[in-house]
Tab-separated table of C-alpha atoms in Angstrom:
chain	number	residue	atom	x	y	z
Y	1	UNK	CA	5.855	1.139	31.804
Y	2	UNK	CA	4.209	-1.644	33.258
Y	3	UNK	CA	1.023	-1.809	35.167
Y	4	UNK	CA	-0.493	-2.909	38.394
Y	5	UNK	CA	-3.171	-3.249	40.056
Y	6	UNK	CA	-3.675	-5.202	44.054
Y	7	UNK	CA	-6.696	-7.133	45.688
Y	8	UNK	CA	-7.182	-7.561	49.634
Y	9	UNK	CA	-10.117	-6.799	51.833
Y	10	UNK	CA	-7.514	-5.347	54.751
Y	11	UNK	CA	-7.055	-1.412	54.135
Y	12	UNK	CA	-3.445	-1.943	56.150
Y	13	UNK	CA	-1.947	-3.630	53.400
Y	14	UNK	CA	-3.518	-1.838	50.380
Y	15	UNK	CA	-1.631	1.257	51.593
Y	16	UNK	CA	1.426	-0.876	53.034
Y	17	UNK	CA	2.009	-1.670	49.413
Y	18	UNK	CA	1.331	1.714	48.220
Y	19	UNK	CA	4.014	3.358	50.475
Y	20	UNK	CA	5.900	0.683	51.170
Y	21	UNK	CA	7.403	-0.243	47.454
Y	22	UNK	CA	8.779	1.740	45.049
Y	23	UNK	CA	6.895	0.485	41.955
Y	24	UNK	CA	8.877	2.731	39.783
Y	25	UNK	CA	12.397	1.352	40.973
Y	26	UNK	CA	10.496	-2.463	38.674
Y	27	UNK	CA	8.811	0.091	36.116
Y	28	UNK	CA	5.142	-0.577	37.268
Y	29	UNK	CA	2.922	1.843	38.040
Y	30	UNK	CA	0.317	0.849	40.368
Y	31	UNK	CA	-2.996	2.051	38.773
Y	32	UNK	CA	-5.320	1.017	41.637
Y	33	UNK	CA	-6.807	-1.246	44.323
Y	34	UNK	CA	-9.767	-3.293	45.041
Y	35	UNK	CA	-11.050	-4.790	48.324
Y	36	UNK	CA	-13.926	-7.071	47.421
Y	37	UNK	CA	-13.499	-9.418	44.683
Y	38	UNK	CA	-15.898	-8.173	42.548
Y	39	UNK	CA	-15.093	-3.946	42.614
Y	40	UNK	CA	-11.737	-6.381	41.937
Y	41	UNK	CA	-12.741	-7.427	38.208
Y	42	UNK	CA	-14.297	-4.619	37.207
Y	43	UNK	CA	-11.211	-2.503	37.954
Y	44	UNK	CA	-9.087	-4.992	36.159
Y	45	UNK	CA	-11.017	-5.247	33.117
Y	46	UNK	CA	-11.165	-1.898	32.903
Y	47	UNK	CA	-7.444	-0.908	33.297
Y	48	UNK	CA	-6.250	-4.360	31.411
Y	49	UNK	CA	-3.204	-5.006	34.244
Y	50	UNK	CA	0.491	-6.715	33.508
Y	51	UNK	CA	0.200	-7.733	37.625
Y	52	UNK	CA	-1.866	-8.460	39.830
Y	53	UNK	CA	-1.336	-9.602	43.829
Y	54	UNK	CA	-4.502	-10.696	45.349
Y	55	UNK	CA	-5.452	-11.660	48.592
Y	56	UNK	CA	-7.221	-15.405	48.468
Y	57	UNK	CA	-10.039	-14.155	50.972
Y	58	UNK	CA	-12.317	-11.305	50.002
Y	59	UNK	CA	-15.699	-10.863	50.476
Y	60	UNK	CA	-18.315	-10.786	46.811
Y	61	UNK	CA	-15.380	-13.446	44.993
Y	62	UNK	CA	-12.372	-15.453	46.497
Y	63	UNK	CA	-8.495	-14.590	44.564
Y	64	UNK	CA	-8.831	-18.096	43.110
Y	65	UNK	CA	-12.265	-17.325	41.688
Y	66	UNK	CA	-10.909	-13.849	40.819
Y	67	UNK	CA	-7.449	-15.385	38.964
Y	68	UNK	CA	-9.207	-17.858	37.509
Y	69	UNK	CA	-11.991	-15.347	35.812
Y	70	UNK	CA	-8.451	-13.081	35.006
Y	71	UNK	CA	-6.447	-15.897	32.867
Y	72	UNK	CA	-9.733	-16.913	31.391
Y	73	UNK	CA	-9.226	-13.152	29.695
Y	74	UNK	CA	-5.526	-12.452	29.712
Y	75	UNK	CA	-3.868	-15.366	30.523
Y	76	UNK	CA	-0.324	-13.548	29.898
Y	77	UNK	CA	-1.714	-11.369	32.601
Y	78	UNK	CA	1.118	-12.466	35.997
Y	79	UNK	CA	-0.531	-12.995	39.752
Y	80	UNK	CA	0.934	-12.764	43.370
Y	81	UNK	CA	-1.110	-14.641	45.700
Y	82	UNK	CA	-0.867	-13.930	49.087
Y	83	UNK	CA	-3.167	-15.745	52.461
Y	84	UNK	CA	-2.790	-16.598	55.909
Y	85	UNK	CA	-4.058	-19.743	54.998
Y	86	UNK	CA	-0.846	-22.086	54.008
Y	87	UNK	CA	-3.054	-25.649	52.865
Y	88	UNK	CA	-1.840	-27.853	50.977
Y	89	UNK	CA	-5.223	-27.730	49.069
Y	90	UNK	CA	-5.224	-23.647	48.322
Y	91	UNK	CA	-1.261	-23.857	46.871
Y	92	UNK	CA	-2.248	-26.844	44.658
Y	93	UNK	CA	-4.849	-24.469	43.025
Y	94	UNK	CA	-2.866	-21.463	42.599
Y	95	UNK	CA	-0.332	-23.175	41.099
Y	96	UNK	CA	-2.642	-24.871	38.964
Y	97	UNK	CA	-4.155	-21.531	37.951
Y	98	UNK	CA	-0.521	-20.793	36.692
Y	99	UNK	CA	0.842	-17.740	39.439
Y	100	UNK	CA	3.922	-15.926	39.608
Y	101	UNK	CA	4.060	-16.710	43.841
Y	102	UNK	CA	2.139	-17.651	46.783
Y	103	UNK	CA	3.435	-15.540	49.592
Y	104	UNK	CA	2.127	-16.944	52.905
Y	105	UNK	CA	0.618	-13.917	55.146
Y	106	UNK	CA	2.127	-12.018	57.106
Y	107	UNK	CA	3.690	-11.037	54.586
Y	108	UNK	CA	7.111	-8.691	54.466
Y	109	UNK	CA	8.837	-6.467	52.212
Y	110	UNK	CA	11.509	-8.543	51.028
Y	111	UNK	CA	9.147	-11.759	50.122
Y	112	UNK	CA	6.698	-9.146	48.216
Y	113	UNK	CA	10.019	-7.296	46.352
Y	114	UNK	CA	11.417	-11.036	45.093
Y	115	UNK	CA	7.752	-12.002	43.908
Y	116	UNK	CA	7.447	-8.740	41.883
Y	117	UNK	CA	11.266	-9.066	40.697
Y	118	UNK	CA	10.049	-12.883	39.545
Y	119	UNK	CA	6.489	-11.595	37.630
Y	120	UNK	CA	8.371	-8.461	36.072
Y	121	UNK	CA	11.310	-10.574	34.910
Y	122	UNK	CA	8.267	-13.598	33.172
Y	123	UNK	CA	6.653	-10.770	31.858
Y	124	UNK	CA	10.209	-9.426	30.328
Y	125	UNK	CA	10.318	-12.882	28.757
Y	126	UNK	CA	6.927	-13.208	27.957
Y	127	UNK	CA	7.054	-10.179	26.022
Y	128	UNK	CA	10.334	-11.046	24.251
Y	129	UNK	CA	9.143	-14.507	23.256
Y	130	UNK	CA	5.593	-12.455	21.889
Y	131	UNK	CA	8.070	-9.952	20.119
Y	132	UNK	CA	10.345	-12.629	18.193
Y	133	UNK	CA	6.943	-14.564	17.352
Y	134	UNK	CA	5.148	-11.846	15.856
Y	135	UNK	CA	8.717	-10.686	14.232
Y	136	UNK	CA	9.168	-14.499	12.254
Y	137	UNK	CA	5.250	-14.963	11.641
Y	138	UNK	CA	5.434	-11.572	9.969
Y	139	UNK	CA	8.819	-12.837	7.959
Y	140	UNK	CA	6.688	-15.753	6.849
Y	141	UNK	CA	3.799	-14.196	5.563
Y	142	UNK	CA	5.902	-11.222	3.749
Y	143	UNK	CA	8.034	-14.465	2.237
Y	144	UNK	CA	4.771	-15.773	1.304
Y	145	UNK	CA	3.255	-13.131	-0.564
Y	146	UNK	CA	6.285	-11.915	-2.324
Y	147	UNK	CA	6.137	-16.283	-3.924
Y	148	UNK	CA	2.438	-14.950	-4.335
Y	149	UNK	CA	3.658	-11.984	-6.425
Y	150	UNK	CA	6.213	-14.113	-8.439
Y	151	UNK	CA	3.888	-17.840	-8.614
Y	152	UNK	CA	0.439	-16.344	-8.450
Y	153	UNK	CA	-1.673	-19.887	-7.869
Y	154	UNK	CA	0.795	-21.766	-7.366
Y	155	UNK	CA	2.265	-20.080	-3.758
Y	156	UNK	CA	-1.820	-19.394	-3.223
Y	157	UNK	CA	-1.904	-22.049	-0.845
Y	158	UNK	CA	1.390	-21.084	1.124
Y	159	UNK	CA	-0.445	-17.962	1.283
Y	160	UNK	CA	-3.403	-18.307	2.669
Y	161	UNK	CA	-1.508	-20.356	5.415
Y	162	UNK	CA	0.125	-17.847	6.879
Y	163	UNK	CA	-2.436	-14.678	6.185
Y	164	UNK	CA	-4.531	-16.926	8.440
Y	165	UNK	CA	-8.687	-16.744	8.372
Y	166	UNK	CA	-8.688	-13.211	7.141
Y	167	UNK	CA	-7.760	-15.011	3.587
Y	168	UNK	CA	-11.115	-16.584	3.352
Y	169	UNK	CA	-12.567	-12.219	2.990
Y	170	UNK	CA	-10.027	-11.867	0.835
Y	171	UNK	CA	-12.249	-10.283	-2.089
Y	172	UNK	CA	-9.831	-8.335	-4.289
Y	173	UNK	CA	-5.637	-7.578	-4.183
Y	174	UNK	CA	-4.075	-4.433	-5.723
Y	175	UNK	CA	-0.096	-3.988	-5.376
Y	176	UNK	CA	1.861	-1.249	-5.197
Y	177	UNK	CA	5.372	-0.372	-5.997
Y	178	UNK	CA	8.146	2.930	-4.928
Y	179	UNK	CA	11.509	2.823	-4.512
Y	180	UNK	CA	11.248	4.365	-1.135
Y	181	UNK	CA	9.835	3.281	2.191
Y	182	UNK	CA	5.741	4.227	2.425
Y	183	UNK	CA	3.350	5.179	4.272
Y	184	UNK	CA	0.384	6.203	2.168
Y	185	UNK	CA	-1.648	3.491	2.675
Y	186	UNK	CA	-2.258	2.647	6.502
Y	187	UNK	CA	-4.022	0.013	7.412
Y	188	UNK	CA	-7.445	-0.123	7.795
Y	189	UNK	CA	-10.856	-1.847	8.101
Y	190	UNK	CA	-12.300	-2.701	5.151
Y	191	UNK	CA	-8.481	-3.967	3.809
Y	192	UNK	CA	-5.255	-6.202	5.210
Y	193	UNK	CA	-1.854	-4.424	3.996
Y	194	UNK	CA	1.119	-6.364	3.656
Y	195	UNK	CA	4.676	-4.951	3.453
Y	196	UNK	CA	7.678	-6.769	1.574
Y	197	UNK	CA	10.283	-6.213	-1.027
Y	198	UNK	CA	13.254	-3.982	-0.076
Y	199	UNK	CA	16.307	-2.731	-1.328
Y	200	UNK	CA	15.694	-0.488	-4.826
Y	201	UNK	CA	11.659	-2.074	-4.142
Y	202	UNK	CA	9.040	-1.518	-1.758
Y	203	UNK	CA	6.073	-3.203	-2.300
Y	204	UNK	CA	2.727	-2.773	-0.527
Y	205	UNK	CA	-0.335	-5.150	-1.100
Y	206	UNK	CA	-3.888	-4.273	-0.545
Y	207	UNK	CA	-5.720	-7.715	0.240
Y	208	UNK	CA	-9.628	-5.903	0.018
Y	209	UNK	CA	-11.929	-7.598	2.402
Y	210	UNK	CA	-14.567	-4.614	0.561
Y	211	UNK	CA	-13.425	-3.928	-3.502
Y	212	UNK	CA	-16.097	-1.414	-3.523
Y	213	UNK	CA	-14.130	0.639	-0.817
Y	214	UNK	CA	-12.113	3.605	-1.147
Y	215	UNK	CA	-10.855	3.909	1.961
Y	216	UNK	CA	-7.406	2.670	1.117
Y	217	UNK	CA	-6.947	5.086	-1.586
Y	218	UNK	CA	-7.480	8.340	0.937
Y	219	UNK	CA	-3.770	8.920	1.592
Y	220	UNK	CA	-2.828	8.329	-2.227
Y	221	UNK	CA	-4.988	10.643	-3.753
Y	222	UNK	CA	-2.929	13.828	-2.359
Y	223	UNK	CA	0.164	11.899	-1.768
Y	224	UNK	CA	3.250	13.885	-2.935
Y	225	UNK	CA	6.320	12.217	-2.026
Y	226	UNK	CA	8.365	9.710	-4.088
Y	227	UNK	CA	6.434	7.463	-6.683
Y	228	UNK	CA	4.160	4.939	-6.347
Y	229	UNK	CA	2.952	2.832	-8.846
Y	230	UNK	CA	-0.094	0.803	-8.811
Y	231	UNK	CA	-1.485	-1.893	-10.526
Y	232	UNK	CA	-4.733	-3.150	-11.025
Y	233	UNK	CA	-7.360	-4.538	-8.411
Y	234	UNK	CA	-7.575	-8.012	-9.437
Y	235	UNK	CA	-10.772	-10.271	-7.792
Y	236	UNK	CA	-8.688	-13.300	-6.837
Y	237	UNK	CA	-5.150	-13.215	-4.696
Y	238	UNK	CA	-4.382	-15.555	-6.940
Y	239	UNK	CA	-3.899	-12.711	-9.430
Y	240	UNK	CA	-1.509	-10.757	-7.483
Y	241	UNK	CA	0.805	-11.644	-10.453
Y	242	UNK	CA	-0.634	-9.332	-12.839
Y	243	UNK	CA	-1.430	-6.332	-10.176
Y	244	UNK	CA	2.529	-6.452	-9.909
Y	245	UNK	CA	3.942	-6.335	-13.064
Y	246	UNK	CA	1.330	-3.504	-13.929
Y	247	UNK	CA	2.370	-1.455	-10.420
Y	248	UNK	CA	5.764	-1.826	-11.755
Y	249	UNK	CA	5.613	-0.243	-14.610
Y	250	UNK	CA	2.948	2.403	-13.729
Y	251	UNK	CA	6.373	3.062	-11.397
Y	252	UNK	CA	8.918	3.406	-14.514
Y	253	UNK	CA	6.275	5.817	-16.156
Y	254	UNK	CA	5.586	7.569	-12.859
Y	255	UNK	CA	9.223	8.401	-12.695
Y	256	UNK	CA	9.622	10.080	-15.880
Y	257	UNK	CA	5.905	11.943	-16.021
Y	258	UNK	CA	6.242	12.943	-12.717
Y	259	UNK	CA	9.317	11.907	-9.899
Y	260	UNK	CA	6.461	12.366	-7.410
Y	261	UNK	CA	3.258	11.132	-6.326
Y	262	UNK	CA	0.398	8.221	-7.731
Y	263	UNK	CA	0.769	7.245	-10.670
Y	264	UNK	CA	-2.004	4.388	-11.581
Y	265	UNK	CA	-1.572	1.778	-14.586
Y	266	UNK	CA	-5.174	2.306	-15.636
Y	267	UNK	CA	-4.216	5.608	-16.568
Y	268	UNK	CA	-1.288	4.987	-18.806
Y	269	UNK	CA	-3.878	3.393	-21.638
Y	270	UNK	CA	-4.127	0.095	-23.773
Y	271	UNK	CA	-0.483	0.198	-24.775
Y	272	UNK	CA	0.301	-0.708	-21.411
Y	273	UNK	CA	-1.550	-4.309	-22.089
Y	274	UNK	CA	0.390	-7.314	-21.840
Y	275	UNK	CA	2.547	-7.798	-24.423
Y	276	UNK	CA	3.872	-11.461	-23.656
Y	277	UNK	CA	6.141	-12.454	-26.850
Y	278	UNK	CA	8.010	-9.242	-25.971
Y	279	UNK	CA	11.556	-9.485	-24.267
Y	280	UNK	CA	12.234	-7.458	-21.522
Y	281	UNK	CA	14.783	-5.413	-24.028
Y	282	UNK	CA	12.085	-4.957	-26.441
Y	283	UNK	CA	9.629	-3.799	-24.367
Y	284	UNK	CA	12.576	-1.269	-22.979
Y	285	UNK	CA	12.836	0.391	-26.385
Y	286	UNK	CA	9.152	0.881	-26.560
Y	287	UNK	CA	8.942	2.281	-23.545
Y	288	UNK	CA	11.551	4.749	-25.075
Y	289	UNK	CA	9.163	5.163	-27.827
Y	290	UNK	CA	6.614	6.134	-25.910
Y	291	UNK	CA	8.437	8.527	-24.027
Y	292	UNK	CA	9.980	10.403	-26.535
Y	293	UNK	CA	13.493	9.897	-25.441
Y	294	UNK	CA	15.568	8.753	-28.863
Y	295	UNK	CA	19.091	8.763	-27.475
Y	296	UNK	CA	17.687	6.435	-25.056
Y	297	UNK	CA	15.672	4.274	-28.270
Y	298	UNK	CA	18.998	4.886	-29.963
Y	299	UNK	CA	21.165	2.377	-27.109
Y	300	UNK	CA	19.012	0.256	-26.129
Y	301	UNK	CA	18.722	-0.751	-30.015
Y	302	UNK	CA	22.120	-1.598	-30.289
Y	303	UNK	CA	22.048	-3.768	-27.152
Y	304	UNK	CA	19.371	-5.567	-28.478
Y	305	UNK	CA	21.614	-5.735	-31.933
Y	306	UNK	CA	24.157	-7.228	-29.848
Y	307	UNK	CA	21.786	-10.260	-28.528
Y	308	UNK	CA	20.604	-10.702	-32.366
Y	309	UNK	CA	23.755	-11.012	-34.112
Y	310	UNK	CA	24.817	-13.451	-31.347
Y	311	UNK	CA	21.865	-15.482	-31.660
Y	312	UNK	CA	22.467	-17.042	-34.716
Y	313	UNK	CA	19.155	-16.970	-36.000
Y	314	UNK	CA	18.264	-18.394	-39.795
Y	315	UNK	CA	16.817	-15.881	-42.262
Y	316	UNK	CA	12.796	-16.337	-41.513
Y	317	UNK	CA	13.156	-16.242	-37.495
Y	318	UNK	CA	15.465	-13.149	-37.791
Y	319	UNK	CA	12.563	-11.689	-40.182
Y	320	UNK	CA	10.064	-12.241	-37.881
Y	321	UNK	CA	12.087	-11.533	-35.252
Y	322	UNK	CA	12.563	-7.837	-36.224
Y	323	UNK	CA	9.059	-7.153	-38.129
Y	324	UNK	CA	7.535	-8.043	-34.566
Y	325	UNK	CA	9.110	-5.156	-33.489
Y	326	UNK	CA	8.899	-2.839	-35.734
Y	327	UNK	CA	5.291	-3.269	-36.109
Y	328	UNK	CA	4.930	-2.680	-32.226
Y	329	UNK	CA	6.666	0.061	-33.025
Y	330	UNK	CA	4.466	1.256	-35.628
Y	331	UNK	CA	1.504	1.089	-32.821
Y	332	UNK	CA	2.575	2.763	-30.823
Y	333	UNK	CA	3.196	5.161	-33.032
Y	334	UNK	CA	-0.929	5.446	-33.573
Y	335	UNK	CA	-1.303	6.391	-30.528
Y	336	UNK	CA	0.197	9.995	-30.657
Y	337	UNK	CA	-2.788	10.696	-32.485
Y	338	UNK	CA	-1.674	11.721	-36.085
Y	339	UNK	CA	-1.524	9.093	-38.689
Y	340	UNK	CA	1.360	6.488	-39.302
Y	341	UNK	CA	1.029	6.312	-43.128
Y	342	UNK	CA	2.034	9.607	-43.135
Y	343	UNK	CA	5.878	8.707	-43.076
Y	344	UNK	CA	5.561	6.729	-45.818
Y	345	UNK	CA	3.703	8.341	-48.818
Y	346	UNK	CA	4.279	6.085	-51.609
Y	347	UNK	CA	3.310	2.784	-48.979
Y	348	UNK	CA	5.183	0.989	-46.391
Y	349	UNK	CA	5.353	-3.232	-47.135
Y	350	UNK	CA	8.131	-4.272	-44.098
Y	351	UNK	CA	7.705	-7.804	-44.789
Y	352	UNK	CA	9.257	-7.550	-48.036
Y	353	UNK	CA	12.427	-4.702	-47.433
Y	354	UNK	CA	13.153	-6.967	-45.182
Y	355	UNK	CA	12.765	-10.322	-47.059
Y	356	UNK	CA	15.017	-8.766	-50.163
Y	357	UNK	CA	17.985	-8.015	-47.177
Y	358	UNK	CA	21.038	-10.546	-47.380
Y	359	UNK	CA	22.801	-10.292	-44.546
Y	360	UNK	CA	22.755	-10.154	-40.764
Y	361	UNK	CA	24.437	-6.581	-40.444
Y	362	UNK	CA	22.112	-5.336	-43.304
Y	363	UNK	CA	18.626	-6.484	-41.016
Y	364	UNK	CA	20.326	-4.694	-38.318
Y	365	UNK	CA	20.885	-1.428	-40.014
Y	366	UNK	CA	17.053	-1.737	-40.973
Y	367	UNK	CA	15.984	-1.957	-37.910
Y	368	UNK	CA	17.682	0.672	-36.186
Y	369	UNK	CA	16.544	2.774	-39.330
Y	370	UNK	CA	12.906	2.043	-38.945
Y	371	UNK	CA	12.885	2.519	-35.717
Y	372	UNK	CA	15.218	5.811	-35.657
Y	373	UNK	CA	12.284	6.779	-38.550
Y	374	UNK	CA	9.081	5.979	-36.186
Y	375	UNK	CA	10.639	7.941	-33.093
Y	376	UNK	CA	11.649	10.835	-35.355
Y	377	UNK	CA	7.603	10.833	-36.635
Y	378	UNK	CA	7.000	10.793	-32.858
Y	379	UNK	CA	8.491	13.570	-31.784
Y	380	UNK	CA	7.540	16.201	-34.706
Y	381	UNK	CA	3.516	14.928	-34.637
Y	382	UNK	CA	4.081	15.411	-30.587
Y	383	UNK	CA	5.647	19.188	-31.072
Y	384	UNK	CA	2.454	19.856	-33.602
Y	385	UNK	CA	-0.156	18.693	-31.261
Y	386	UNK	CA	0.313	19.589	-28.351
Y	387	UNK	CA	-1.229	23.034	-27.453
Y	388	UNK	CA	-4.327	22.130	-29.833
Y	389	UNK	CA	-5.202	18.803	-27.896
Y	390	UNK	CA	-4.795	20.521	-24.548
Y	391	UNK	CA	-6.717	23.539	-24.918
Y	392	UNK	CA	-9.349	21.194	-25.875
Y	393	UNK	CA	-8.909	18.729	-22.779
Y	394	UNK	CA	-9.206	21.642	-20.294
Y	395	UNK	CA	-12.399	22.387	-22.171
Y	396	UNK	CA	-13.686	18.683	-21.493
Y	397	UNK	CA	-12.487	18.771	-18.401
Y	398	UNK	CA	-13.673	22.224	-17.486
Y	399	UNK	CA	-17.651	20.581	-18.004
Y	400	UNK	CA	-17.005	17.083	-16.767
Y	401	UNK	CA	-15.010	17.365	-13.481
Y	402	UNK	CA	-18.358	16.772	-11.371
Y	403	UNK	CA	-17.916	12.889	-12.272
Y	404	UNK	CA	-15.447	9.904	-12.828
Y	405	UNK	CA	-13.774	11.251	-14.745
Y	406	UNK	CA	-10.678	8.777	-16.054
Y	407	UNK	CA	-7.069	10.411	-18.052
Y	408	UNK	CA	-8.825	7.737	-20.131
Y	409	UNK	CA	-11.517	9.074	-21.044
Y	410	UNK	CA	-10.077	12.644	-21.808
Y	411	UNK	CA	-6.959	11.223	-23.677
Y	412	UNK	CA	-10.322	9.455	-25.736
Y	413	UNK	CA	-11.410	12.639	-26.835
Y	414	UNK	CA	-8.638	14.599	-27.797
Y	415	UNK	CA	-7.855	11.280	-30.298
Y	416	UNK	CA	-4.659	10.232	-28.516
Y	417	UNK	CA	-2.729	7.521	-25.924
Y	418	UNK	CA	-3.632	7.913	-23.151
Y	419	UNK	CA	0.447	7.664	-22.445
Y	420	UNK	CA	0.882	10.264	-24.798
Y	421	UNK	CA	-1.107	12.152	-23.960
Y	422	UNK	CA	-0.037	12.269	-19.868
Y	423	UNK	CA	3.036	13.268	-21.789
Y	424	UNK	CA	1.932	16.426	-23.249
Y	425	UNK	CA	-0.378	17.276	-20.428
Y	426	UNK	CA	2.792	17.620	-17.830
Y	427	UNK	CA	4.500	19.471	-21.070
Y	428	UNK	CA	2.377	21.644	-21.440
Y	429	UNK	CA	0.461	22.823	-17.595
Y	430	UNK	CA	4.005	21.428	-15.311
Y	431	UNK	CA	1.360	19.541	-13.412
Y	432	UNK	CA	-0.064	15.882	-14.078
Y	433	UNK	CA	-3.520	15.245	-15.265
Y	434	UNK	CA	-4.840	13.982	-11.766
Y	435	UNK	CA	-3.709	16.757	-9.671
Y	436	UNK	CA	-4.948	19.201	-12.432
Y	437	UNK	CA	-8.235	17.850	-11.650
Y	438	UNK	CA	-8.065	17.955	-7.993
Y	439	UNK	CA	-6.969	21.385	-8.608
Y	440	UNK	CA	-10.163	22.107	-10.738
Y	441	UNK	CA	-12.275	20.353	-8.432
Y	442	UNK	CA	-11.445	22.165	-5.131
Y	443	UNK	CA	-11.169	25.623	-6.150
Y	444	UNK	CA	-14.972	25.219	-7.420
Y	445	UNK	CA	-15.466	23.255	-4.261
Y	446	UNK	CA	-14.709	26.855	-2.952
Y	447	UNK	CA	-16.904	28.756	-4.737
Y	448	UNK	CA	-19.853	26.282	-3.474
Y	449	UNK	CA	-18.925	26.404	0.129
Y	450	UNK	CA	-19.567	29.983	0.425
Y	451	UNK	CA	-22.638	29.721	-1.596
Y	452	UNK	CA	-24.098	28.000	1.724
Y	453	UNK	CA	-24.590	24.343	-0.194
Y	454	UNK	CA	-23.810	21.145	2.737
Y	455	UNK	CA	-20.885	19.310	2.092
Y	456	UNK	CA	-22.540	16.239	0.764
Y	457	UNK	CA	-23.938	18.262	-1.447
Y	458	UNK	CA	-20.624	20.234	-2.657
Y	459	UNK	CA	-19.432	16.517	-3.085
Y	460	UNK	CA	-20.963	14.973	-5.609
Y	461	UNK	CA	-21.072	18.235	-8.247
Y	462	UNK	CA	-17.385	18.294	-8.001
Y	463	UNK	CA	-16.603	14.196	-8.288
Y	464	UNK	CA	-16.580	12.490	-5.115
Y	465	UNK	CA	-18.925	10.128	-4.165
Y	466	UNK	CA	-17.986	10.005	-0.021
Y	467	UNK	CA	-18.580	13.900	1.535
Y	468	UNK	CA	-15.624	12.258	3.964
Y	469	UNK	CA	-13.229	11.202	0.752
Y	470	UNK	CA	-13.396	15.086	-0.064
Y	471	UNK	CA	-12.933	16.674	3.349
Y	472	UNK	CA	-10.053	14.705	3.577
Y	473	UNK	CA	-8.602	15.487	0.067
Y	474	UNK	CA	-9.411	19.393	0.742
Y	475	UNK	CA	-7.977	19.266	3.712
Y	476	UNK	CA	-4.266	18.688	1.886
Y	477	UNK	CA	-5.590	21.235	-0.595
Y	478	UNK	CA	-6.611	24.072	1.397
Y	479	UNK	CA	-5.284	23.282	4.411
Y	480	UNK	CA	-8.265	23.254	6.239
Y	481	UNK	CA	-11.479	21.526	6.819
Y	482	UNK	CA	-14.630	22.374	4.083
Y	483	UNK	CA	-16.550	23.767	7.157
Y	484	UNK	CA	-13.725	25.978	8.553
Y	485	UNK	CA	-13.373	27.476	5.419
Y	486	UNK	CA	-17.028	27.762	5.150
Y	487	UNK	CA	-16.961	30.212	8.262
Y	488	UNK	CA	-13.561	31.779	7.548
Y	489	UNK	CA	-11.914	32.241	4.348
Y	490	UNK	CA	-15.205	31.340	2.096
Y	491	UNK	CA	-16.071	34.389	-0.637
Y	492	UNK	CA	-19.088	35.919	0.054
């Protein structure tokens, strides 16, 4: 509802406008009145109304001075002036100040109704224009961010223009991708969020003003809805494409590992480093190899080999292409924690094997056989090592939960690739690594709360630098703040 104020030094006028005008008919609330210019300006600053009705002659500050001050602070405020002086100079000054209507006293109800109607119409037109302008600008901003994600430095100038003065404050950028719209990263003081994309991919780009702040992560840490993948934080907006690509990979792994929650690219391990020499289809094959999807791998190999046969490569080029895929497959195998040389007790010289093949079909069959062998070996190693590795990881977490403990560090401790560690941990524990670590920390926090330690001390002991972040995570976990838990449910 719109708000209006009425200013006049005549009591009868104020009461008449209060009682004889049905303000609600215009969608207006009469929020206050004043009988002098000084009080009127003060009331204006408190209420911030949409519409002002004021007399010109008032003690303290006349109506025209008042309107001038109001328009300087809030140029969109609509003003109606009434006065017993219908002099040309007053009218000219009022018009110059942009008043909606100038009414000569004594004013009647019909004139005031007409004036209010004009003001409301002008407000509606202004609001509609402002809304369209905001939507138009937002559309341009989203488009510029989309271009930034695709082209980086080439699109930086256009992004800066749409982002405005805040672009000079940006000290970092992080990209998140989800299949569904998400409010996990609300707007904050230390960063600015731009949402773009749509359809099958919803993108959230966080432009950081203070890269050290963890404020933007608060909602993500305990996010339990649709999976969100995030890339690393880079110092320049021009690096947005790198974070975007990483976020897409994290999302893909997250859907396989979790189906829900926040998955960070950093937690996927070194095997996720960019591979610029690999095509999208080749990367898809390695993805299935990492997650142990043999059926998916063989299906993608068959699709790749169709392209291979139609490419009409020379024998030398074909050798290089297929060897590259097999060597990347062996690199994936190394991340399981086993020794890939166990696959070939008598030694393995793939470059010699493929050189002895004479036809394209022989090379295609060789690739399929090699990748299937690598997959079978990976699955067998995972089966043998799962329980022992996770037991070792749980002990390590139990000793080190009180500091910044990344999944990569725990995976290194058990001598396993981070991606495989994620898979095995979820299979064995039926919970992701990050959620398990949070669970350990929160249960320890409950014990410490019962011992009477301060929230800040407990926060630091269970691995959180900021007590506010710890309190937010605890409330999501326990359904109450640490203070409420201490008072009502902490063990004695």
